[in-house]
Amino acid sequence: MGFNLGSLGMTLSGVDEASVDSITLFVLLLCSCILIGHLLEKSRWMTLSITALVIGLCTGIVILLTTDGQSSHILVFNEDLFFIYLLPPIIFNAGFQVKRKQFFQNFVTIILFGAVGSLISFVIIWLGTLQLFKYLDIGFLTVADYLALGAIFSATDSVCTLQVLNHQETPLLYSLVFGEGVVNDATSVVLFHAIQKLDLSHITSTFAFEFLGYFLYLFLTSTILGVAVGLLSAYLIKKLYFGRHSTDREVALMILMAYLSYMVAELFDLSGILTVFFCGIVMAHYTWYNITESSRVTTRHTFATFSFVSEIFIFLYVGMDAMDIEKWKVVSKSPGTSLGVSSILLFLALVGRAAFVFPLAFISNLMRKSRSEKIGFKQQVTIWWAGLIRGAVSIALAYRQFTSSGHTQQLGNAIMITSTITVVLFTTVVGGLLTKPLVRLLLPQAQHKQSESSMTSSESSEKALNLPLLVNGQDPESDVAANNVPRPTSLQMLFSAPYRSVHHCWRMFDDAYMRPVFGGRGFVPQTPGSPIEGTLH
């Protein structure tokens, strides 16, 4: 990936009064989304993402009517804008704010759902579209297009479900849904990149191995790059101690290093999502403890604010983009075909999701020692439902695959774009509206059952980033009831024993070698603030 400075200069010099008016109106809509979403926060049905989506739809209709059907946009959609500016803050904040204790305690299950499950869903959607689309007249689609559809509709959006769940009331369920959502997005984008980079004109018998090898290469190298940049930021801040002069330098360096990890990954055609996610985890575990107290508060709220605004921006624009008249004019020639494609894609997404959630949950339960730690059937249904919603990642990938310079003149491409938007709107609105009632129906006693187990971690929930990166075993309080836990079977011991030993080995390695070099909790002195803060304020 290269940088086109010429086009950037043209964009900056081309800012006129109309652009300023458009940006002003869009910022006004963002403010409206925040205000209206706050007023509807306690609603049984509405969530902030649905609120932004509905406001975007209404705005698109108004613009469409006032321009005599010529346009429905305030700003022109560009998938590069999404991947370069909007997505990195969301993914980084997910890694930075993640409850690492719960995340890594359930790491194997999260990888099963997020990575292995995404591969299963990818294969089902790919083969399903390849067979079922033969009965529809949708124009010419290549092998790469069918493979891309598998990656596009394997990307889930669990924002609506996470807005309903509470990590203190349902820690296990929240951790699984959250972790799977992030890993799933990263896996889908890695799959999409692998499809674009491989030569699909000459598919041989070894194609599956080549594809899997390239996928693992992208997955591992992206992860290593994120960890490396996170460690570099921790080492620099620990050694140079910017807080002696100004906390602004600490905050600026953390923000820039986080964004640098994403851009370096994109520069070398890796997965920026995976890179910036693990960079966020490493920064929260090491770098965050090397800065002053005032910088800790600032960085935590800054990253959360960037992520919050980016999410609203995405849903607001998706709503307006759904009313774009250009692609609907092309599709209007064959509305039945478009409806059939949307139905097939939605059906395959449902089947692909169910095909891995319940079998992989069964495998995960074999690794869990006590009955209380197992994933119940109602929780499995909630996890299945949480991943049915398709969001902005699917739309951005669809635009990258099926548009040319932002236009969709061909029938097949227009149908794919409009069908993607239809599935996203349907799953987001219907799925989002039914999420709260479904969770209350399936888990009415979850709050009561989970509250006792979460009381021991109430203090850590207030200081989420003080948790260690990996923990070994159960909480100390759980030892009291150790005799009441059923004895695990030999098959469960086979799965769980190596899993616990990895935690133990990493904890010892982290305390002995990593944190003395890169800092972390207990390895750096407490610094309430920079010495000159009192004189500045």
XYZ file of C-alpha atoms in Angstrom:
537
model
C 0.000 0.000 0.000
C 1.383 3.392 -0.947
C 0.542 6.969 -0.115
C -0.800 9.287 -2.819
C 0.329 12.726 -1.685
C -0.983 14.320 -4.833
C -4.546 13.198 -4.243
C -4.262 14.235 -0.613
C -3.229 17.714 -1.638
C -6.133 17.959 -4.061
C -8.529 16.892 -1.324
C -7.236 19.476 1.116
C -7.160 22.277 -1.421
C -10.620 21.355 -2.660
C -12.373 22.177 0.603
C -15.041 24.727 -0.309
C -18.087 26.243 1.291
C -20.274 23.276 0.297
C -17.889 20.870 2.047
C -17.920 22.987 5.180
C -21.724 23.003 5.137
C -21.802 19.212 4.741
C -19.364 18.624 7.586
C -21.247 21.059 9.815
C -24.540 19.273 9.154
C -22.971 15.882 9.778
C -21.489 17.037 13.093
C -24.934 18.348 14.033
C -26.372 14.906 13.270
C -23.711 13.280 15.452
C -24.702 15.541 18.338
C -28.356 14.665 17.735
C -27.548 10.943 17.843
C -25.812 11.335 21.200
C -28.643 13.372 22.709
C -31.486 11.207 21.396
C -29.601 8.016 22.219
C -29.131 9.233 25.791
C -32.852 9.946 26.132
C -33.708 6.483 24.793
C -31.013 4.697 26.788
C -33.470 3.086 29.205
C -35.795 1.960 26.454
C -36.542 -1.742 26.347
C -35.988 -1.869 22.608
C -33.763 0.923 21.297
C -29.964 1.034 21.450
C -27.581 3.805 20.426
C -26.543 2.032 17.227
C -30.170 1.603 16.133
C -30.855 5.251 16.991
C -27.968 6.405 14.791
C -29.077 4.079 12.007
C -32.677 5.366 12.068
C -31.527 9.001 12.126
C -29.295 8.229 9.145
C -32.214 6.679 7.260
C -34.479 9.660 7.961
C -31.744 12.099 6.964
C -31.128 10.197 3.727
C -34.834 10.337 2.874
C -34.971 14.099 3.521
C -31.885 14.764 1.381
C -33.272 12.500 -1.334
C -36.534 14.473 -1.438
C -34.878 17.900 -1.353
C -32.482 17.022 -4.203
C -35.209 15.546 -6.415
C -33.806 12.036 -6.062
C -30.257 12.905 -7.093
C -28.437 12.146 -3.856
C -28.947 10.937 -0.301
C -25.499 11.712 1.096
C -23.966 14.511 3.061
C -20.526 12.954 2.701
C -19.387 10.508 0.008
C -18.648 7.014 1.333
C -15.103 5.778 0.922
C -14.061 2.403 2.290
C -10.547 3.781 2.861
C -12.056 6.406 5.174
C -13.648 3.591 7.144
C -10.573 1.357 7.365
C -7.975 4.097 7.946
C -9.760 6.583 10.208
C -12.913 5.107 11.772
C -12.124 1.453 12.483
C -8.696 1.788 14.246
C -10.022 3.751 17.280
C -12.816 1.214 17.803
C -10.563 -1.846 17.652
C -7.740 -0.281 19.672
C -10.104 0.789 22.441
C -11.534 -2.733 22.473
C -8.064 -4.105 23.202
C -7.139 -1.277 25.571
C -10.289 -1.529 27.699
C -10.759 -5.309 27.527
C -11.184 -7.149 30.821
C -7.998 -9.075 30.328
C -8.529 -11.453 33.236
C -11.796 -12.744 31.783
C -10.595 -12.445 28.195
C -7.564 -14.675 28.682
C -9.316 -17.064 31.022
C -11.668 -17.738 28.103
C -9.008 -17.254 25.422
C -9.288 -20.765 23.965
C -13.076 -20.495 23.686
C -12.811 -17.015 22.143
C -10.331 -18.264 19.546
C -12.595 -21.234 18.817
C -15.594 -18.970 18.200
C -13.753 -16.024 16.629
C -11.191 -17.757 14.394
C -12.259 -21.378 13.871
C -15.935 -20.429 13.853
C -15.329 -17.686 11.293
C -13.575 -20.185 9.037
C -16.520 -22.583 9.294
C -18.998 -19.808 8.541
C -16.786 -18.619 5.668
C -16.805 -22.051 4.035
C -20.574 -22.497 4.423
C -21.411 -19.075 2.966
C -18.892 -19.482 0.141
C -20.143 -22.915 -0.928
C -23.769 -21.961 -0.348
C -23.644 -18.890 -2.570
C -21.686 -20.813 -5.191
C -24.494 -23.358 -5.461
C -27.633 -21.286 -4.829
C -26.747 -18.256 -6.945
C -26.795 -20.471 -10.021
C -30.596 -20.278 -9.956
C -30.624 -16.464 -10.009
C -29.738 -14.035 -12.788
C -27.302 -11.746 -10.996
C -24.675 -11.206 -13.648
C -21.157 -12.534 -13.821
C -19.428 -13.296 -10.518
C -15.885 -14.631 -10.369
C -14.409 -17.201 -8.004
C -12.882 -14.346 -6.032
C -16.335 -12.768 -5.652
C -17.832 -15.923 -4.152
C -14.886 -16.309 -1.776
C -15.181 -12.630 -0.847
C -18.858 -13.110 -0.017
C -17.851 -15.788 2.480
C -15.494 -13.344 4.197
C -17.915 -10.387 3.995
C -20.824 -12.165 5.647
C -18.666 -13.918 8.215
C -17.954 -10.518 9.809
C -20.339 -9.996 12.718
C -21.287 -6.878 14.656
C -22.103 -7.563 18.295
C -22.380 -3.900 19.343
C -26.132 -4.125 19.961
C -25.753 -7.174 22.189
C -22.841 -5.696 24.128
C -24.911 -2.579 24.829
C -27.448 -4.842 26.566
C -25.110 -7.207 28.423
C -23.298 -6.120 31.584
C -19.813 -7.457 32.253
C -20.463 -7.495 36.017
C -23.789 -9.324 35.805
C -22.815 -11.805 33.075
C -18.993 -11.776 32.974
C -18.592 -15.057 31.089
C -21.175 -14.235 28.437
C -19.927 -10.684 27.989
C -16.330 -11.843 27.653
C -17.227 -14.462 25.046
C -19.411 -12.130 22.939
C -16.929 -9.273 23.125
C -13.833 -11.361 22.456
C -15.425 -13.321 19.643
C -16.634 -10.114 17.979
C -13.149 -8.589 17.826
C -11.380 -11.791 16.747
C -14.150 -12.453 14.221
C -13.722 -9.035 12.579
C -9.977 -9.523 12.402
C -10.353 -13.026 10.962
C -12.840 -11.865 8.316
C -10.568 -9.035 7.195
C -7.557 -11.381 7.123
C -9.554 -13.825 4.990
C -10.545 -10.985 2.675
C -6.929 -9.859 2.304
C -5.815 -13.423 1.595
C -8.428 -13.734 -1.156
C -7.248 -10.524 -2.796
C -3.565 -11.460 -2.673
C -3.735 -15.043 -3.944
C -3.848 -15.874 -7.643
C -7.310 -17.348 -8.174
C -7.024 -17.700 -11.942
C -5.127 -20.977 -11.605
C -6.610 -22.966 -8.724
C -4.783 -26.232 -8.135
C -5.243 -29.101 -5.715
C -2.945 -27.360 -3.227
C -4.996 -24.152 -3.174
C -6.613 -24.946 0.180
C -3.205 -25.413 1.827
C -1.832 -22.253 0.217
C -4.848 -20.284 1.361
C -4.645 -21.635 4.920
C -0.888 -21.004 5.027
C -1.264 -17.419 3.882
C -4.086 -16.893 6.358
C -1.925 -18.145 9.246
C 0.963 -15.992 8.020
C -1.199 -12.853 8.093
C -2.707 -13.781 11.457
C 0.627 -14.442 13.185
C 2.640 -11.600 11.659
C -0.101 -9.074 12.387
C -0.264 -10.220 16.001
C 3.517 -10.106 16.428
C 3.666 -6.603 14.938
C 1.020 -5.320 17.351
C 2.811 -6.820 20.337
C 6.157 -5.405 19.150
C 4.854 -1.840 18.767
C 3.132 -2.056 22.144
C 6.342 -3.211 23.815
C 8.336 -0.491 22.050
C 6.005 2.207 23.360
C 6.254 0.774 26.875
C 10.058 0.690 26.776
C 10.404 4.227 25.412
C 8.046 5.780 27.928
C 9.563 3.816 30.821
C 13.125 4.815 29.973
C 12.565 8.425 28.936
C 9.833 9.250 31.479
C 8.119 12.050 29.614
C 5.999 12.835 32.646
C 8.870 14.766 34.176
C 8.225 17.514 31.622
C 4.678 17.196 30.338
C 1.969 14.582 30.439
C 0.855 15.802 27.015
C 3.894 14.104 25.483
C 2.982 10.794 27.079
C -0.582 10.967 25.822
C 0.469 12.078 22.341
C 3.075 9.325 22.051
C 0.621 6.620 23.113
C -1.995 7.790 20.602
C 0.510 8.065 17.762
C 2.183 4.739 18.521
C -1.207 3.016 18.568
C -2.134 4.496 15.207
C 1.362 3.748 13.870
C 0.882 0.049 14.554
C -2.259 0.025 12.391
C -0.709 1.994 9.529
C 2.474 -0.101 9.466
C 0.337 -3.232 9.226
C -1.632 -1.736 6.324
C 1.604 -0.588 4.690
C 2.906 -4.164 4.616
C -0.502 -5.610 3.611
C -1.121 -7.214 7.005
C -4.253 -7.106 9.152
C -4.357 -3.716 10.821
C -7.342 -4.780 12.940
C -5.455 -7.642 14.549
C -2.321 -5.532 14.962
C -3.980 -2.573 16.675
C -6.068 -4.870 18.907
C -3.054 -6.652 20.383
C -1.171 -3.367 20.520
C -3.985 -2.080 22.722
C -3.761 -5.114 25.004
C 0.017 -4.772 25.404
C -0.188 -1.014 25.970
C -2.805 -1.515 28.667
C -0.646 -4.158 30.360
C 2.721 -2.376 30.216
C 2.676 1.173 28.824
C -0.294 2.394 30.845
C 1.549 1.768 34.118
C 4.621 3.732 32.992
C 2.804 7.062 32.670
C 1.574 9.506 35.301
C -1.812 9.281 36.985
C -3.189 12.240 35.042
C -2.051 10.663 31.766
C -3.748 7.401 32.713
C -7.096 9.117 33.190
C -6.642 11.146 30.007
C -5.664 8.226 27.765
C -8.432 5.978 29.051
C -11.169 8.527 28.336
C -9.580 9.762 25.106
C -9.503 6.314 23.529
C -13.052 5.601 24.721
C -14.297 8.895 23.254
C -12.658 8.299 19.868
C -14.210 4.839 19.730
C -17.641 6.124 20.770
C -17.745 8.863 18.117
C -16.457 6.517 15.401
C -19.200 3.967 16.126
C -21.916 6.633 15.899
C -20.367 8.006 12.702
C -20.413 4.570 11.078
C -24.023 3.720 11.907
C -25.207 7.201 10.941
C -23.553 6.981 7.562
C -24.725 3.413 6.906
C -28.290 4.665 7.363
C -27.799 7.443 4.807
C -25.961 5.178 2.398
C -28.912 2.796 2.361
C -30.902 5.508 0.539
C -28.322 6.005 -2.238
C -30.396 6.146 -5.408
C -27.634 5.195 -7.861
C -27.346 1.529 -6.986
C -31.086 1.100 -6.435
C -31.774 2.334 -9.983
C -29.651 -0.508 -11.367
C -31.275 -3.078 -9.071
C -34.822 -1.846 -9.809
C -34.666 -3.650 -13.157
C -34.752 -7.010 -11.315
C -36.155 -6.519 -7.783
C -37.003 -10.214 -7.420
C -33.393 -11.186 -7.967
C -32.194 -8.696 -5.395
C -34.699 -9.971 -2.842
C -33.661 -13.573 -3.555
C -29.972 -12.768 -3.099
C -30.656 -10.985 0.198
C -32.731 -13.917 1.449
C -30.058 -16.454 0.522
C -27.306 -14.438 2.190
C -29.359 -14.009 5.348
C -30.218 -17.722 5.431
C -26.591 -18.755 4.951
C -25.487 -16.352 7.677
C -27.975 -17.977 10.075
C -26.907 -21.508 9.132
C -23.207 -20.689 9.160
C -23.528 -19.185 12.607
C -25.394 -22.139 14.057
C -22.994 -24.608 12.427
C -20.141 -23.612 14.698
C -21.600 -22.013 17.849
C -23.229 -25.136 19.290
C -20.540 -27.717 18.310
C -17.682 -25.475 19.439
C -19.507 -24.667 22.673
C -19.689 -28.416 23.337
C -15.921 -28.689 22.816
C -15.342 -25.665 25.041
C -17.408 -27.210 27.834
C -15.058 -30.195 27.859
C -12.275 -27.836 28.926
C -14.207 -26.362 31.828
C -13.883 -28.029 35.214
C -17.049 -27.135 37.090
C -20.636 -27.135 35.941
C -20.996 -23.422 36.788
C -18.238 -22.578 34.293
C -19.875 -24.387 31.402
C -21.688 -22.522 28.646
C -25.376 -23.340 29.049
C -27.748 -23.829 26.147
C -29.481 -20.487 26.729
C -26.108 -18.765 26.771
C -25.225 -20.528 23.520
C -28.434 -19.205 21.957
C -27.508 -15.693 23.128
C -24.037 -16.042 21.582
C -25.603 -17.315 18.368
C -28.008 -14.367 18.309
C -25.256 -11.838 19.077
C -23.353 -12.819 15.954
C -26.306 -12.665 13.565
C -26.040 -8.885 13.181
C -23.935 -7.720 10.257
C -22.481 -4.205 10.412
C -20.151 -1.665 8.927
C -17.274 -4.100 8.368
C -19.439 -6.115 5.966
C -20.474 -2.981 4.075
C -16.895 -1.696 3.832
C -15.616 -5.048 2.537
C -18.494 -5.236 0.047
C -17.658 -1.776 -1.288
C -14.002 -2.730 -1.645
C -14.890 -5.881 -3.594
C -17.854 -4.797 -5.711
C -17.277 -1.129 -6.562
C -15.028 0.657 -9.007
C -14.133 4.231 -8.018
C -17.169 4.309 -5.746
C -19.668 3.343 -8.475
C -21.705 0.183 -9.031
C -22.778 0.277 -12.673
C -22.763 -3.485 -13.307
C -25.872 -5.431 -12.344
C -24.030 -8.092 -10.350
C -22.032 -5.544 -8.351
C -25.099 -3.379 -7.676
C -27.058 -6.403 -6.455
C -24.240 -7.433 -4.135
C -23.966 -3.939 -2.621
C -27.702 -3.458 -2.155
C -28.118 -6.982 -0.794
C -25.351 -6.367 1.731
C -27.024 -3.140 2.847
C -30.390 -4.926 3.076
C -28.960 -7.699 5.262
C -27.135 -5.170 7.459
C -30.251 -3.033 7.930
C -32.510 -6.015 8.605
C -30.190 -7.725 11.079
C -29.263 -4.482 12.851
C -32.797 -3.145 13.242
C -34.681 -6.409 13.832
C -31.845 -8.084 15.720
C -31.119 -4.972 17.739
C -34.750 -4.377 18.679
C -35.197 -7.970 19.835
C -31.882 -8.249 21.686
C -33.030 -6.797 25.010
C -36.260 -8.834 25.210
C -34.425 -11.995 24.128
C -31.687 -11.609 26.733
C -34.275 -10.964 29.444
C -36.271 -13.994 28.297
C -33.337 -16.388 28.081
C -31.368 -15.154 31.093
C -33.877 -13.825 33.643
C -31.920 -15.298 36.531
C -28.483 -14.481 35.112
C -28.140 -11.231 37.026
C -28.845 -12.927 40.339
C -26.538 -15.862 39.679
C -23.692 -13.809 38.312
C -23.853 -11.015 40.900
C -22.358 -13.171 43.673
C -19.423 -14.246 41.533
C -18.879 -10.685 40.334
C -18.818 -9.203 43.851
C -15.292 -10.486 44.355
C -14.208 -8.582 41.241
C -16.180 -5.379 41.898
C -13.049 -3.511 42.891
C -11.216 -4.671 39.779
C -14.155 -3.650 37.610
C -13.725 -0.072 38.790
C -10.053 -0.284 37.886
C -10.306 -2.487 34.829
C -6.843 -1.801 33.549
C -5.200 -2.923 36.783
C -5.847 -6.575 35.969
C -2.886 -8.740 34.976
C -2.561 -9.803 31.357
C -2.922 -13.477 32.213
C -4.129 -15.033 35.424
C -3.493 -18.508 36.671
C -6.426 -20.507 37.840
C -9.409 -19.508 39.923
C -9.863 -16.622 42.292
C -8.527 -17.200 45.816
C -12.074 -17.085 47.154
C -13.004 -20.025 44.992
C -10.692 -22.309 46.957
C -13.186 -22.328 49.838
C -15.709 -24.189 47.733
C -13.163 -26.387 46.013
C -14.464 -29.534 47.643
C -17.942 -28.889 46.278
C -16.786 -28.848 42.675
C -17.465 -32.136 40.831
C -14.383 -34.131 39.993
C -13.465 -33.558 36.313
C -13.454 -36.454 33.934
C -10.268 -37.714 32.323
C -11.248 -36.062 29.040
C -11.751 -32.720 30.783
C -8.385 -33.067 32.529
C -6.753 -33.781 29.175
C -8.029 -30.462 27.825
C -7.699 -28.287 30.925
C -4.311 -29.294 32.323
C -2.163 -27.895 29.492
C -4.406 -24.833 29.333
C -3.732 -23.961 32.981
C -0.019 -24.665 32.689
C 0.279 -22.104 29.884
C -1.209 -19.466 32.191
C 1.175 -20.403 34.967
C 4.261 -20.396 32.734
C 3.377 -17.056 31.187
C 2.788 -15.451 34.601
C 6.207 -16.587 35.785
C 7.874 -15.434 32.559
C 6.094 -12.088 32.684
C 7.146 -11.356 36.263
C 10.726 -12.543 35.761
C 11.624 -11.065 32.372
C 8.965 -8.894 30.737
C 7.738 -6.472 33.385
C 11.198 -5.633 34.784
C 12.139 -4.434 31.280
C 8.901 -2.965 29.948
C 7.238 -1.913 33.186
C 3.803 -2.770 34.438
C 1.876 -2.970 37.671
C 4.223 -3.201 40.614
C 7.362 -2.595 38.532
C 7.231 1.200 38.218
C 6.934 3.803 40.983
C 3.625 5.540 41.548
C 3.612 8.923 39.837
C 0.586 11.047 40.798
C 1.314 13.601 38.073
C 4.013 15.612 36.396
C 5.981 18.021 38.602
C 5.015 21.068 36.571
C 1.283 20.391 36.545
C 0.826 22.468 39.672
C 2.454 25.484 38.074
C 0.475 25.108 34.851
C -2.913 24.844 36.552
